[in-house]
């Protein structure tokens, strides 16, 4: 994970009922959500403002059932919420 970016984390939840949690750091809880999809949506909603505030990209990391982490990319510094389609070369993965 690059140190030049801000990090959001969504740890895996064993329960289908959640909670799925979005964290900015180990001690900074951004909120609990009922599903992984809701947690991802919340992280995506927070990321543009966080990116603008910090002036650097935001990476969203999602923990898988096996304990590994995968990156859920779609936000980079300068991308404004509601600005439409990201420029070429910026991917959004579900």
mmCIF file of C-alpha atoms in Angstrom:
data_model
loop_
_atom_site.group_PDB
_atom_site.id
_atom_site.type_symbol
_atom_site.label_atom_id
_atom_site.label_comp_id
_atom_site.label_asym_id
_atom_site.label_seq_id
_atom_site.Cartn_x
_atom_site.Cartn_y
_atom_site.Cartn_z
ATOM 1 C CA UNK A 1 0.000 0.000 0.000
ATOM 2 C CA UNK A 2 1.507 3.264 -1.113
ATOM 3 C CA UNK A 3 2.400 5.747 1.610
ATOM 4 C CA UNK A 4 1.580 8.685 -0.688
ATOM 5 C CA UNK A 5 -2.102 7.806 -0.579
ATOM 6 C CA UNK A 6 -4.761 7.884 2.099
ATOM 7 C CA UNK A 7 -6.198 4.517 3.063
ATOM 8 C CA UNK A 8 -9.721 3.333 3.805
ATOM 9 C CA UNK A 9 -10.218 -0.249 5.014
ATOM 10 C CA UNK A 10 -13.248 -2.543 5.022
ATOM 11 C CA UNK A 11 -12.462 -5.627 7.147
ATOM 12 C CA UNK A 12 -14.242 -8.883 6.337
ATOM 13 C CA UNK A 13 -17.336 -9.696 8.386
ATOM 14 C CA UNK A 14 -18.185 -13.343 9.083
ATOM 15 C CA UNK A 15 -21.860 -12.478 9.521
ATOM 16 C CA UNK A 16 -24.164 -11.940 6.554
ATOM 17 C CA UNK A 17 -25.927 -9.441 8.823
ATOM 18 C CA UNK A 18 -22.762 -7.356 9.255
ATOM 19 C CA UNK A 19 -21.637 -5.151 10.573
ATOM 20 C CA UNK A 20 -19.294 -4.217 7.768
ATOM 21 C CA UNK A 21 -17.032 -1.462 9.036
ATOM 22 C CA UNK A 22 -15.205 1.313 7.191
ATOM 23 C CA UNK A 23 -12.005 2.447 8.890
ATOM 24 C CA UNK A 24 -9.527 5.163 8.002
ATOM 25 C CA UNK A 25 -6.966 3.810 10.441
ATOM 26 C CA UNK A 26 -7.006 1.162 13.153
ATOM 27 C CA UNK A 27 -8.446 3.642 15.630
ATOM 28 C CA UNK A 28 -10.625 5.772 13.307
ATOM 29 C CA UNK A 29 -14.014 4.157 12.664
ATOM 30 C CA UNK A 30 -16.013 5.849 9.904
ATOM 31 C CA UNK A 31 -19.094 3.732 10.461
ATOM 32 C CA UNK A 32 -20.731 0.302 10.565
ATOM 33 C CA UNK A 33 -22.950 -0.867 7.678
ATOM 34 C CA UNK A 34 -25.380 -3.746 7.127
ATOM 35 C CA UNK A 35 -23.617 -5.117 4.032
ATOM 36 C CA UNK A 36 -20.318 -5.024 2.211
ATOM 37 C CA UNK A 37 -22.001 -3.170 -0.667
ATOM 38 C CA UNK A 38 -23.229 -0.475 1.742
ATOM 39 C CA UNK A 39 -19.743 -0.172 3.271
ATOM 40 C CA UNK A 40 -18.185 0.171 -0.202
ATOM 41 C CA UNK A 41 -20.739 2.808 -1.176
ATOM 42 C CA UNK A 42 -20.011 4.746 2.020
ATOM 43 C CA UNK A 43 -16.244 4.544 1.415
ATOM 44 C CA UNK A 44 -16.746 5.722 -2.181
ATOM 45 C CA UNK A 45 -18.850 8.644 -0.930
ATOM 46 C CA UNK A 46 -16.251 9.686 1.657
ATOM 47 C CA UNK A 47 -13.222 9.226 -0.611
ATOM 48 C CA UNK A 48 -13.590 12.287 -2.917
ATOM 49 C CA UNK A 49 -13.851 14.718 0.009
ATOM 50 C CA UNK A 50 -10.988 13.027 1.817
ATOM 51 C CA UNK A 51 -8.885 13.140 -1.342
ATOM 52 C CA UNK A 52 -9.623 16.845 -1.822
ATOM 53 C CA UNK A 53 -8.919 17.579 1.859
ATOM 54 C CA UNK A 54 -5.594 15.722 1.882
ATOM 55 C CA UNK A 55 -4.567 16.523 -1.695
ATOM 56 C CA UNK A 56 -3.684 12.927 -2.472
ATOM 57 C CA UNK A 57 -5.303 9.755 -3.794
ATOM 58 C CA UNK A 58 -7.518 7.603 -1.633
ATOM 59 C CA UNK A 59 -7.267 3.826 -1.808
ATOM 60 C CA UNK A 60 -10.063 1.582 -0.577
ATOM 61 C CA UNK A 61 -8.946 -1.866 0.626
ATOM 62 C CA UNK A 62 -11.383 -4.729 1.166
ATOM 63 C CA UNK A 63 -10.524 -7.818 3.212
ATOM 64 C CA UNK A 64 -11.538 -11.144 1.673
ATOM 65 C CA UNK A 65 -12.866 -14.187 3.568
ATOM 66 C CA UNK A 66 -9.397 -15.788 3.454
ATOM 67 C CA UNK A 67 -7.859 -12.765 5.209
ATOM 68 C CA UNK A 68 -6.171 -11.263 2.153
ATOM 69 C CA UNK A 69 -6.790 -7.661 1.112
ATOM 70 C CA UNK A 70 -7.735 -6.412 -2.345
ATOM 71 C CA UNK A 71 -7.746 -2.852 -3.557
ATOM 72 C CA UNK A 72 -11.019 -1.270 -4.660
ATOM 73 C CA UNK A 73 -9.774 1.651 -6.759
ATOM 74 C CA UNK A 74 -11.712 4.473 -8.253
ATOM 75 C CA UNK A 75 -10.681 7.725 -6.585
ATOM 76 C CA UNK A 76 -7.590 9.843 -7.177
ATOM 77 C CA UNK A 77 -6.656 13.340 -6.038
ATOM 78 C CA UNK A 78 -8.394 15.946 -8.158
ATOM 79 C CA UNK A 79 -11.394 13.776 -8.999
ATOM 80 C CA UNK A 80 -14.468 15.685 -7.880
ATOM 81 C CA UNK A 81 -17.614 13.893 -6.777
ATOM 82 C CA UNK A 82 -20.272 14.166 -9.459
ATOM 83 C CA UNK A 83 -17.751 15.139 -12.129
ATOM 84 C CA UNK A 84 -18.829 12.265 -14.338
ATOM 85 C CA UNK A 85 -16.684 9.528 -15.838
ATOM 86 C CA UNK A 86 -13.097 9.292 -14.558
ATOM 87 C CA UNK A 87 -10.388 10.104 -17.121
ATOM 88 C CA UNK A 88 -8.789 7.265 -19.089
ATOM 89 C CA UNK A 89 -6.448 5.142 -16.986
ATOM 90 C CA UNK A 90 -8.494 5.370 -13.786
ATOM 91 C CA UNK A 91 -10.339 2.175 -12.992
ATOM 92 C CA UNK A 92 -13.326 1.480 -10.826
ATOM 93 C CA UNK A 93 -13.652 -2.120 -9.712
ATOM 94 C CA UNK A 94 -16.604 -3.673 -7.933
#
